[in-house]
Backbone as JSON, one array per atom type, in Angstrom:
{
  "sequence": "XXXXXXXXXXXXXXXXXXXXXXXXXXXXXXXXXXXXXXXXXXXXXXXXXXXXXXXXXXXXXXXXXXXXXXXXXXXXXXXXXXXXXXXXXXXXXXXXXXXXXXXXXXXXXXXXXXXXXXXXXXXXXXXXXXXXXXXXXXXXXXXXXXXXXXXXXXXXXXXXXXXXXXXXXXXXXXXXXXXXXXXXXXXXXXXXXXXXXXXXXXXXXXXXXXXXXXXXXXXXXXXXXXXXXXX",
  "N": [[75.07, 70.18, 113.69], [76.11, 73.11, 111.42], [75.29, 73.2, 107.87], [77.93, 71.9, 105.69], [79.94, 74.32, 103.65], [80.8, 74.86, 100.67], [84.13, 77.01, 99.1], [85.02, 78.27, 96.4], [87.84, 79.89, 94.33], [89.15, 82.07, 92.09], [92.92, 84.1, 93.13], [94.47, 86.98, 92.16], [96.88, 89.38, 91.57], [96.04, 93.22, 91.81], [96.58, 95.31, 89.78], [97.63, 94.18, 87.08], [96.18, 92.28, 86.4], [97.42, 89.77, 86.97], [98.32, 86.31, 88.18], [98.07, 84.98, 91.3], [100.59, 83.1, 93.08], [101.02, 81.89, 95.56], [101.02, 81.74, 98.91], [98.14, 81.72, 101.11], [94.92, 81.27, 101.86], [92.78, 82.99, 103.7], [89.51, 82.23, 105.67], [87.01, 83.82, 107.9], [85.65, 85.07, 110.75], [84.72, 87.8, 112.38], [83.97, 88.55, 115.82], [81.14, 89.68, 117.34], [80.74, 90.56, 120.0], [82.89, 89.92, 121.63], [84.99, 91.26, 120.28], [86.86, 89.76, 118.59], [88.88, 87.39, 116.52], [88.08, 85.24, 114.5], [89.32, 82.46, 112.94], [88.53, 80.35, 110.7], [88.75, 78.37, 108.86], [91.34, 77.59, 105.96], [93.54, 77.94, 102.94], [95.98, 76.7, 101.06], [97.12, 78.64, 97.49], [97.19, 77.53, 94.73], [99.74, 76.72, 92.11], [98.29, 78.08, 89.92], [97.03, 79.92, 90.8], [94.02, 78.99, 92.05], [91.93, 78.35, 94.58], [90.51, 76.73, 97.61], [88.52, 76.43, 100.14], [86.76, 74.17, 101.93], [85.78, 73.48, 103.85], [83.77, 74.29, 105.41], [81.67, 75.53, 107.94], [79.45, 77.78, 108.63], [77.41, 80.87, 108.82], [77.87, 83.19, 108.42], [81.13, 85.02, 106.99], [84.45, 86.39, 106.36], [87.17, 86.94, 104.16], [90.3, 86.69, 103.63], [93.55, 87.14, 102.01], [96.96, 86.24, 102.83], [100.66, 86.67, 102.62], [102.95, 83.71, 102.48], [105.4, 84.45, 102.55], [107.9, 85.72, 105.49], [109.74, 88.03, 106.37], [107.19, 89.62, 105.09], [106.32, 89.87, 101.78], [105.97, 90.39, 97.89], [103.39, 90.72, 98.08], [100.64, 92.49, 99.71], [98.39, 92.0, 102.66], [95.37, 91.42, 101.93], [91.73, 91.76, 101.85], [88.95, 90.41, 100.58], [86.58, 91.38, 98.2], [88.58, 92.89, 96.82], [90.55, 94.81, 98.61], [92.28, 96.43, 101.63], [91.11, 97.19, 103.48], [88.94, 97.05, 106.3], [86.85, 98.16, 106.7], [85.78, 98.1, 104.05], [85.94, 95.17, 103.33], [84.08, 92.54, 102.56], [81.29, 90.7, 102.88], [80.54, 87.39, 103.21], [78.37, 84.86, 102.94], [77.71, 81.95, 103.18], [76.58, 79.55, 101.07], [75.77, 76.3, 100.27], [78.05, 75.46, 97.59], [80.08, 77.19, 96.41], [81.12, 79.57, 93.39], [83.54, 81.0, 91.89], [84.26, 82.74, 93.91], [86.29, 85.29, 93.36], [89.38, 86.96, 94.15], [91.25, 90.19, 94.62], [94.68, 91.17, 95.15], [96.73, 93.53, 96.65], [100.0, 94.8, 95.01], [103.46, 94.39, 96.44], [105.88, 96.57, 96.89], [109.3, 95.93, 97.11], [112.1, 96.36, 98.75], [115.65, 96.26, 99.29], [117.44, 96.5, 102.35], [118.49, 97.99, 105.7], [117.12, 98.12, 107.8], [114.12, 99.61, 109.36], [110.56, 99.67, 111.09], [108.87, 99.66, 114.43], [106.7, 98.6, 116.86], [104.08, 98.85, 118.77], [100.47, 98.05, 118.78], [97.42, 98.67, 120.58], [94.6, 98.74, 122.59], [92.23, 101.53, 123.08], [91.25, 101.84, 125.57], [93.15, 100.99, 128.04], [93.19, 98.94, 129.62], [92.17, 96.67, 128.53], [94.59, 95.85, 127.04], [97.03, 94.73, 124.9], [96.57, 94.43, 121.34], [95.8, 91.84, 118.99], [96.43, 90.71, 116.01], [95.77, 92.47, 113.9], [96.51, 94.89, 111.1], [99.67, 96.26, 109.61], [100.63, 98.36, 107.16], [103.13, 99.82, 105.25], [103.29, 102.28, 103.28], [104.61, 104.29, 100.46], [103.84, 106.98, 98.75], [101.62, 106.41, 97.8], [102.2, 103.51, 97.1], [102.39, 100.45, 98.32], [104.92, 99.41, 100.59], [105.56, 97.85, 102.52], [104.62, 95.63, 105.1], [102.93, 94.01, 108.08], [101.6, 92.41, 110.98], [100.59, 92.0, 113.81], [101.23, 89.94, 116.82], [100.19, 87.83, 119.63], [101.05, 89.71, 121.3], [101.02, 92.31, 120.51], [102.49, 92.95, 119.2], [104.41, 94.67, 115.88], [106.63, 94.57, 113.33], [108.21, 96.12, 110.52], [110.24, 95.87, 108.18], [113.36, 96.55, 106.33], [112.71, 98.67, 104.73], [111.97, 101.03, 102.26], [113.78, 104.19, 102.19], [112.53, 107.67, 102.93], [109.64, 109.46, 103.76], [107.52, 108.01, 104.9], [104.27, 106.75, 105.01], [102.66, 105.26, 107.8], [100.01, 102.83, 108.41], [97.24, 101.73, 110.67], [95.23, 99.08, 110.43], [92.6, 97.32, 111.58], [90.25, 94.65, 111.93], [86.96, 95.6, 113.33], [87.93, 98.01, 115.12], [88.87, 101.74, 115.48], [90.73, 103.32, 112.58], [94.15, 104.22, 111.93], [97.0, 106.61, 111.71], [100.09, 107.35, 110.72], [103.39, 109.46, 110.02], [106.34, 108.22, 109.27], [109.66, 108.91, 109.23], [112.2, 107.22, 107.71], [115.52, 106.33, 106.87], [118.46, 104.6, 105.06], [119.09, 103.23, 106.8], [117.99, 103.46, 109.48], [116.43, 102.47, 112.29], [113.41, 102.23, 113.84], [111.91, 102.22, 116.82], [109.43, 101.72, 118.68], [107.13, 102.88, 117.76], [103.85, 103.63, 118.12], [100.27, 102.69, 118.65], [96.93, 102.96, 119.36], [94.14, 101.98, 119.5], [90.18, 102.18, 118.85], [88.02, 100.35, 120.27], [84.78, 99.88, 117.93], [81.34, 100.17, 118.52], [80.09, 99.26, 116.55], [79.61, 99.36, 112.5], [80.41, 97.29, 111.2], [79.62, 96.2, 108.24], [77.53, 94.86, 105.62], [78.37, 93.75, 102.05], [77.38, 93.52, 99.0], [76.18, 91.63, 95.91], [73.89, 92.19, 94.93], [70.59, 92.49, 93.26], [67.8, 93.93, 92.89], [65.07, 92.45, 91.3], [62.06, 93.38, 90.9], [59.96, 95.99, 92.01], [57.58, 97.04, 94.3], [54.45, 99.27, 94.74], [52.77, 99.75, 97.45], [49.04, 100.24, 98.55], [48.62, 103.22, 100.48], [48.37, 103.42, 104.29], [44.67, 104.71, 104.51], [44.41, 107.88, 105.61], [42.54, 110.55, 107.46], [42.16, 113.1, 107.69], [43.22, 113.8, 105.04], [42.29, 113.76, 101.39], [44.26, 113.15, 99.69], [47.34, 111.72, 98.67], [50.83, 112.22, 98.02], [53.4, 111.49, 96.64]],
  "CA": [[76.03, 71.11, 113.1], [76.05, 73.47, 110.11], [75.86, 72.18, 106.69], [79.55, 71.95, 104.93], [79.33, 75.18, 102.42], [82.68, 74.79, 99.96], [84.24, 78.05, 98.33], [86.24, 78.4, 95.84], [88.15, 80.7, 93.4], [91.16, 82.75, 91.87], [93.65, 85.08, 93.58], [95.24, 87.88, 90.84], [97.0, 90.46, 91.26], [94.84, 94.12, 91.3], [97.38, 96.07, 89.3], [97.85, 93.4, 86.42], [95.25, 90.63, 86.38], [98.52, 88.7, 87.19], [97.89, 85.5, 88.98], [99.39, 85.1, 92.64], [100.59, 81.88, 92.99], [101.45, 81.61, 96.97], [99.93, 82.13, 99.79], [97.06, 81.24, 101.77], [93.27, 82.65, 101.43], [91.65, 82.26, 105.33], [88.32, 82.62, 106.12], [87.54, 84.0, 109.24], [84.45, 85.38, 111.44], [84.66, 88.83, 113.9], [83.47, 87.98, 117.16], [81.1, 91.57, 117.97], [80.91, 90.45, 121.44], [84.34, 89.86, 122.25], [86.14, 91.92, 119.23], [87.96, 89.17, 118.41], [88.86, 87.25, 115.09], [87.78, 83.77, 114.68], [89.92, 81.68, 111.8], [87.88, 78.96, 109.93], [89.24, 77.48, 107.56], [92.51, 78.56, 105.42], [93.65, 77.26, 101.77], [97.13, 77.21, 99.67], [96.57, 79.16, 96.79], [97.74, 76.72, 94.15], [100.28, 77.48, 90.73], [97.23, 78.54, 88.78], [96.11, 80.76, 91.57], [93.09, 78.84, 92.38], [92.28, 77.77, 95.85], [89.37, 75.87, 97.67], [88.16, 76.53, 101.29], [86.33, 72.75, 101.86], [85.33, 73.37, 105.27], [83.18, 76.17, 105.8], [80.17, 75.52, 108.67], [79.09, 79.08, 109.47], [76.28, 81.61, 108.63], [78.79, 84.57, 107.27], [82.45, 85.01, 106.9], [85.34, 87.27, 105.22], [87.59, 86.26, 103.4], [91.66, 87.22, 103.36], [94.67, 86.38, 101.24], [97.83, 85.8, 103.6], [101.57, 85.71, 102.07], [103.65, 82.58, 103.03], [107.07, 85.04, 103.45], [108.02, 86.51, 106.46], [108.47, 89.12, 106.23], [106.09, 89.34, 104.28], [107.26, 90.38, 100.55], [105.05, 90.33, 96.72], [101.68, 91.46, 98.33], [100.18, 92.85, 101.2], [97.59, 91.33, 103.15], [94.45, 91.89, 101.37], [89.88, 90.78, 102.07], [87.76, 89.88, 99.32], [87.25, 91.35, 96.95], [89.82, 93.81, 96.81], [90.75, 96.1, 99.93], [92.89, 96.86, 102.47], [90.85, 98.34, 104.79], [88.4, 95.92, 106.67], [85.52, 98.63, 106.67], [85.53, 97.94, 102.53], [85.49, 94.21, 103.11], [82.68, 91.91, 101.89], [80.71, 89.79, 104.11], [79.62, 86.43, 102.63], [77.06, 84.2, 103.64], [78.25, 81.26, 102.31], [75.59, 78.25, 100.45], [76.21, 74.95, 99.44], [79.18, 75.11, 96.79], [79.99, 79.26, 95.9], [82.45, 79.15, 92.87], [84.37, 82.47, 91.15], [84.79, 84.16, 94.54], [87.75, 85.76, 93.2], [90.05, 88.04, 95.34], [92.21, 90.32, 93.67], [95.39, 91.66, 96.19], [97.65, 94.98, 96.15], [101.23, 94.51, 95.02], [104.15, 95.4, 97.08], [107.19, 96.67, 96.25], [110.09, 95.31, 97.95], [113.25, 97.47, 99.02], [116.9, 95.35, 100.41], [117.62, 97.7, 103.02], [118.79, 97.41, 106.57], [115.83, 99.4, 108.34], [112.71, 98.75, 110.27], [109.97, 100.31, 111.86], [108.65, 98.65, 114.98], [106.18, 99.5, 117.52], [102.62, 98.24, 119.16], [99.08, 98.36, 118.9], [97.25, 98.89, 121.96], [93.32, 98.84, 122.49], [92.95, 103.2, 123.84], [91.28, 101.44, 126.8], [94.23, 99.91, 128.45], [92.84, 97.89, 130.91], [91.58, 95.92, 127.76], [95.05, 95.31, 126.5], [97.6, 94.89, 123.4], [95.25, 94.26, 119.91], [96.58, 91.09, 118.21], [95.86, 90.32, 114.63], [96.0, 94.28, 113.89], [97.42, 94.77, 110.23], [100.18, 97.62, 109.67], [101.09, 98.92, 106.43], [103.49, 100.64, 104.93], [103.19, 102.97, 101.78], [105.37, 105.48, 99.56], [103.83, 107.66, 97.48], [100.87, 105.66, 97.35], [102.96, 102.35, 96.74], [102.42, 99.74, 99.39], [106.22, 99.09, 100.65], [105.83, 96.99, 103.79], [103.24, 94.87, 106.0], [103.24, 93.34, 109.54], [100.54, 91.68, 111.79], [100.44, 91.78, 115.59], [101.27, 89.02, 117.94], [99.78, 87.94, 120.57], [101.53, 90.81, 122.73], [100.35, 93.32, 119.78], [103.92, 94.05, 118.8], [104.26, 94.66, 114.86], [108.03, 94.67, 113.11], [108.36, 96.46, 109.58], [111.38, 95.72, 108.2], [113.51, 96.58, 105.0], [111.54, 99.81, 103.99], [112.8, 102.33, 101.28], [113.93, 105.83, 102.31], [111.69, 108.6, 102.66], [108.9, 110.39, 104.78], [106.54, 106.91, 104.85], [103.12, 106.43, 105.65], [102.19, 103.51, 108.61], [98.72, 102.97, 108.65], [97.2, 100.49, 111.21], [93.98, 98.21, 110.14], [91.99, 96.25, 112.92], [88.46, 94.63, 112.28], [86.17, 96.01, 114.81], [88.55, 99.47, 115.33], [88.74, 102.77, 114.53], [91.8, 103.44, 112.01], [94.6, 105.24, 112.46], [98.12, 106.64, 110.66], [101.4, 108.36, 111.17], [104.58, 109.47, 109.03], [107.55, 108.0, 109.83], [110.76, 109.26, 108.03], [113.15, 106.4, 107.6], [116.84, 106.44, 106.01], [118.28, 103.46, 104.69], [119.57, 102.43, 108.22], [117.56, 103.72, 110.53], [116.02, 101.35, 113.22], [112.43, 103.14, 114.56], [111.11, 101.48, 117.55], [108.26, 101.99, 119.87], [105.68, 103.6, 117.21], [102.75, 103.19, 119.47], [98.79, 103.07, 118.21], [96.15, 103.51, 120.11], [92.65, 101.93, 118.25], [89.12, 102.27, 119.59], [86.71, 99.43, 119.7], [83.51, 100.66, 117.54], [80.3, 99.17, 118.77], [78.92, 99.34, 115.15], [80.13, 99.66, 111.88], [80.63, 95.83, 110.23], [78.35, 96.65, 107.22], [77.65, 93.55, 104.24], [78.1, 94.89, 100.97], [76.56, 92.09, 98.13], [75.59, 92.36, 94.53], [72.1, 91.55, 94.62], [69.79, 93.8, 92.37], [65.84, 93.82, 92.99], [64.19, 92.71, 90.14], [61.07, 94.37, 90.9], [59.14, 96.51, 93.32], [56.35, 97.07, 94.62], [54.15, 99.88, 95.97], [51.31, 99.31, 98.15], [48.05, 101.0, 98.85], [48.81, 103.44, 101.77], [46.6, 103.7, 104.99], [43.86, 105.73, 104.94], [44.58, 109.49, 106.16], [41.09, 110.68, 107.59], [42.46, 114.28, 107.26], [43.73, 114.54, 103.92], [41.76, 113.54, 100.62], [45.14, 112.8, 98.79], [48.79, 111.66, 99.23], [51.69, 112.9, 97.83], [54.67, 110.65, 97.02]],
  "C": [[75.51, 71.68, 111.79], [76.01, 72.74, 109.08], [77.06, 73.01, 106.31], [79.17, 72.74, 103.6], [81.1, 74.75, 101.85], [82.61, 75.91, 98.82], [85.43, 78.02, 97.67], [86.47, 79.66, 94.9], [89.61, 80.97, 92.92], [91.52, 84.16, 92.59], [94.52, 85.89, 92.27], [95.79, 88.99, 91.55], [96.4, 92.2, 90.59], [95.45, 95.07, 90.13], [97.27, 95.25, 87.66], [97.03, 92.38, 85.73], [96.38, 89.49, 86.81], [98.09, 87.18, 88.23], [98.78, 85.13, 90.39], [98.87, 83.4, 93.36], [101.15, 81.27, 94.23], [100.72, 82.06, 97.85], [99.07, 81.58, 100.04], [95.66, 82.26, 101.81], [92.96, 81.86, 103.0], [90.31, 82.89, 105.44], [88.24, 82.73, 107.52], [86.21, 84.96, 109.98], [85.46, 86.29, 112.43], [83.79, 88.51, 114.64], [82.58, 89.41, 117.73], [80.97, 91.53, 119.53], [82.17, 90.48, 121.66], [85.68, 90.79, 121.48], [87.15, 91.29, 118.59], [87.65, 88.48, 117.04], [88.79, 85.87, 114.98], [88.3, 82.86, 113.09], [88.83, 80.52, 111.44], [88.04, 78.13, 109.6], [90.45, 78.24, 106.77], [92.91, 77.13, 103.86], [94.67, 77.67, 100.96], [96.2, 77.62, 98.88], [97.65, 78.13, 95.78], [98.67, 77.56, 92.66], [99.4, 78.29, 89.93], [96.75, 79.66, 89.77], [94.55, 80.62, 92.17], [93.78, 78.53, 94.4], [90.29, 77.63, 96.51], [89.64, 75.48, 99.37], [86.84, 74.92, 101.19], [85.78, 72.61, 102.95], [84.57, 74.31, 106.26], [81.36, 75.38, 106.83], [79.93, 76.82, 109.25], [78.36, 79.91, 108.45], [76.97, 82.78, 107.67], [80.02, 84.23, 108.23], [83.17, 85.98, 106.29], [85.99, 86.3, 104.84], [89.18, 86.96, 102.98], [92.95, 86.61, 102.86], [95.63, 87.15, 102.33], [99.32, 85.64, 102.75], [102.27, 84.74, 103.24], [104.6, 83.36, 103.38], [106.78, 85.72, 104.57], [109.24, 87.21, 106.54], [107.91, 89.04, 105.22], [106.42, 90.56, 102.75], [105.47, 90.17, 99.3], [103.86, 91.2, 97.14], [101.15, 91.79, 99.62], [99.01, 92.36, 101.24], [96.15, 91.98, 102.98], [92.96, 91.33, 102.06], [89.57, 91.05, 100.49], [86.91, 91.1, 98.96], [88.74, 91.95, 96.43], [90.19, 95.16, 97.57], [91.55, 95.79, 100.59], [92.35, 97.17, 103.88], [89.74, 97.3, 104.99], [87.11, 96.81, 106.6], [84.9, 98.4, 105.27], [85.39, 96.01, 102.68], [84.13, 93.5, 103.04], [82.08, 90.45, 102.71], [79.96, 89.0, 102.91], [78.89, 85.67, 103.44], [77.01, 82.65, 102.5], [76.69, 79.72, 102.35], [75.69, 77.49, 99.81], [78.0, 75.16, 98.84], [79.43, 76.77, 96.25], [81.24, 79.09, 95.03], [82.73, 80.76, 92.18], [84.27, 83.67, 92.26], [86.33, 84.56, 94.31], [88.09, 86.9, 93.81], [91.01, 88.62, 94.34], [93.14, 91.13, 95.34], [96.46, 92.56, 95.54], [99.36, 94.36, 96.11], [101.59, 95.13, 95.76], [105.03, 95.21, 96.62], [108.36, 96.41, 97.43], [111.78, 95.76, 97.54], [114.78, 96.07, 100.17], [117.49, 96.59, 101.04], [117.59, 96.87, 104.62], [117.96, 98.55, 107.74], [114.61, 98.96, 108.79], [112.24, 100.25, 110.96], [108.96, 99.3, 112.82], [107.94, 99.68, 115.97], [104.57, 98.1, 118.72], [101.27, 98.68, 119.02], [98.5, 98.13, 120.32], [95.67, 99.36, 121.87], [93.02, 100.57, 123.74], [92.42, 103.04, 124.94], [92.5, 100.39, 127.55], [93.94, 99.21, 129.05], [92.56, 96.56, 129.65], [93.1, 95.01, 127.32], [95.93, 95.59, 124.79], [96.17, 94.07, 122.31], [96.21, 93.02, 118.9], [95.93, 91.02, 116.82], [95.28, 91.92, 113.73], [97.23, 94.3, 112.52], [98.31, 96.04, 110.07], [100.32, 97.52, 108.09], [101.67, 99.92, 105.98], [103.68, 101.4, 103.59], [104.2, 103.85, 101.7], [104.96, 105.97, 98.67], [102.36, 107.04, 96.79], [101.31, 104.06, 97.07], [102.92, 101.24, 98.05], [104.04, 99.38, 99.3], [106.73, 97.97, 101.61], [104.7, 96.69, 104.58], [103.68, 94.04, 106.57], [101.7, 93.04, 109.79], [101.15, 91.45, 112.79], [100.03, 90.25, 115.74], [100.43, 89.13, 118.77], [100.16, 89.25, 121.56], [101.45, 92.69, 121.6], [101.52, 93.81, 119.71], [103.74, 93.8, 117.07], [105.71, 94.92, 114.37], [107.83, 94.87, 111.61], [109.74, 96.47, 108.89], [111.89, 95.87, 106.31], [112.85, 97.4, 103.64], [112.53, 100.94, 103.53], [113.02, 103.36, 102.22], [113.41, 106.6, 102.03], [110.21, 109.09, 104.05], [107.99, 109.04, 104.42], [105.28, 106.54, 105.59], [103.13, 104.95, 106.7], [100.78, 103.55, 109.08], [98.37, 101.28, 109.49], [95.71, 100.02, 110.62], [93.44, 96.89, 110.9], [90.64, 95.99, 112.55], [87.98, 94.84, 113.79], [86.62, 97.42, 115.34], [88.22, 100.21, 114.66], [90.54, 102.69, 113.85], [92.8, 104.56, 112.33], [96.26, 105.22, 111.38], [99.04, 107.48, 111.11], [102.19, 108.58, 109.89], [105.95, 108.98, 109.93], [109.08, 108.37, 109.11], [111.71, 108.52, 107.97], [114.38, 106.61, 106.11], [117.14, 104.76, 105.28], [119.21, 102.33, 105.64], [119.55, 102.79, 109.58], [116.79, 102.99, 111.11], [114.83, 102.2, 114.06], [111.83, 102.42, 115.25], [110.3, 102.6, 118.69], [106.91, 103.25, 119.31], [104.04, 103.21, 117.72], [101.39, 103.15, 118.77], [97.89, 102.67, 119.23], [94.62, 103.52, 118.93], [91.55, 101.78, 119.68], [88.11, 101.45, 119.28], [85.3, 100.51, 119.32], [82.28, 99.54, 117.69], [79.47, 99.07, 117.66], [79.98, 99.54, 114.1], [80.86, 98.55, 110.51], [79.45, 96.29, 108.9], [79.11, 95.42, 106.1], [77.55, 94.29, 103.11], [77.93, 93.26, 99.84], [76.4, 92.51, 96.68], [74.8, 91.68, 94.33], [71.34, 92.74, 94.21], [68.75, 93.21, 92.63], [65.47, 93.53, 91.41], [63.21, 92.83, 89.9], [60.55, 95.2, 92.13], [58.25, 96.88, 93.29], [55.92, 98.88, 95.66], [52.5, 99.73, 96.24], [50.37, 100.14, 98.45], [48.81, 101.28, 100.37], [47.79, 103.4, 102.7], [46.35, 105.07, 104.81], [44.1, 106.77, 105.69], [43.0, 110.01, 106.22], [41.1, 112.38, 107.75], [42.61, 115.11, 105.66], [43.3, 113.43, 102.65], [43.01, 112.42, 99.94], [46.27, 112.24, 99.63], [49.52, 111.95, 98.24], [53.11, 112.1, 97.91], [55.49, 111.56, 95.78]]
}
């Protein structure tokens, strides 16, 4: 087996530096063969906002903060470092003991209201199937207002969302993205908002902060045409 890598850090708030003191951070591997999402390991986030993944055997990983409410209230479901969107997340490669991976996650604002938007995700080959683990979000104005995650049967339930013309954007590792407007009152009930994502056979990209600290250039070959070269 792997050796046991252990990661730790703090969760904050991106708006604030505030510290977010609930929740769960999971680590978690995409599958590019199968498209699917492979859980790891997962870790309360303690009063102080630390938290400490202890069980990590694998080559690379992401890395996502989770709230405990359901629905899901304070913050929307964020990756490492700080995104939303899974094409911006940060692929680690985790060694020995890794300490100050800190995550920072987007506030949400939270509306008492008797209202929902509800619907499914759906892979645009059907034969393939509903898309579980498929994040939705909902914004105002720029303002995150509401966030769901697909079931097994790729249904998603938004619930308790302000009034107004509202963005629902869906977010799937391994998909293409996709978005609507939905115009909700403050007791209107919207079911069967449908999406329709497209597995991309490419497109996971590692993003790192490793700087070269030197380079090199090498004698080129020999050109038996041309005296010189030209860089």
């Amino acid at each position: 087996p792997s050796p046991t890598s252990v990661i730790t850090g703090i969760v904050r708030y991106s708006d604030n530096n505030q510290l977010v003191t609930s929740g769960k951070v999971k680590a978690f591997k995409y599958i590019n063969s199968s498209g699917d999402i492979a859980f790891i390991d997962s870790a309360e986030i303690s009063s102080d906002g630390k938290y400490v993944l202890g069980n990590i055997r694998t080559d690379s990983l992401y890395i996502g903060v989770y709230p405990n409410s359901a629905p899901i209230k304070d913050y929307v479901i964020s990756y490492y470092s700080s995104t939303t969107y899974w094409t911006q997340a940060e692929l680690i490669r985790p060694s020995g003991r890794m300490r100050d991976i800190n995550i920072r996650v987007q506030r949400m604002i939270n509306t008492n209201a008797n209202n929902s938007v509800s619907g499914k995700v759906m892979n645009i080959n059907k034969t393939l199937g509903n898309l579980k683990d498929a994040i939705l979000y909902a914004s105002n104005g720029g303002a995150y207002v509401g966030c769901s995650i697909t079931d097994n049967n790729g249904v998603y339930h938004l619930a308790s969302l302000p009034a107004g013309n509202l963005k629902i954007r869906v977010d799937r590792f391994g998909y293409s993205k996709d978005s609507t407007y939905v115009t909700v009152t403050s007791t209107s009930n919207t079911d069967s908002v449908i999406f329709y994502l497209n597995r991309l056979s490419s497109g996971i990209r590692e993003i790192n902060n490793t700087v070269p600290d030197n380079y090199f250039l090498k004698q080129n070959y020999p050109n038996p045409f041309n005296p010189s070269t030209t860089i």
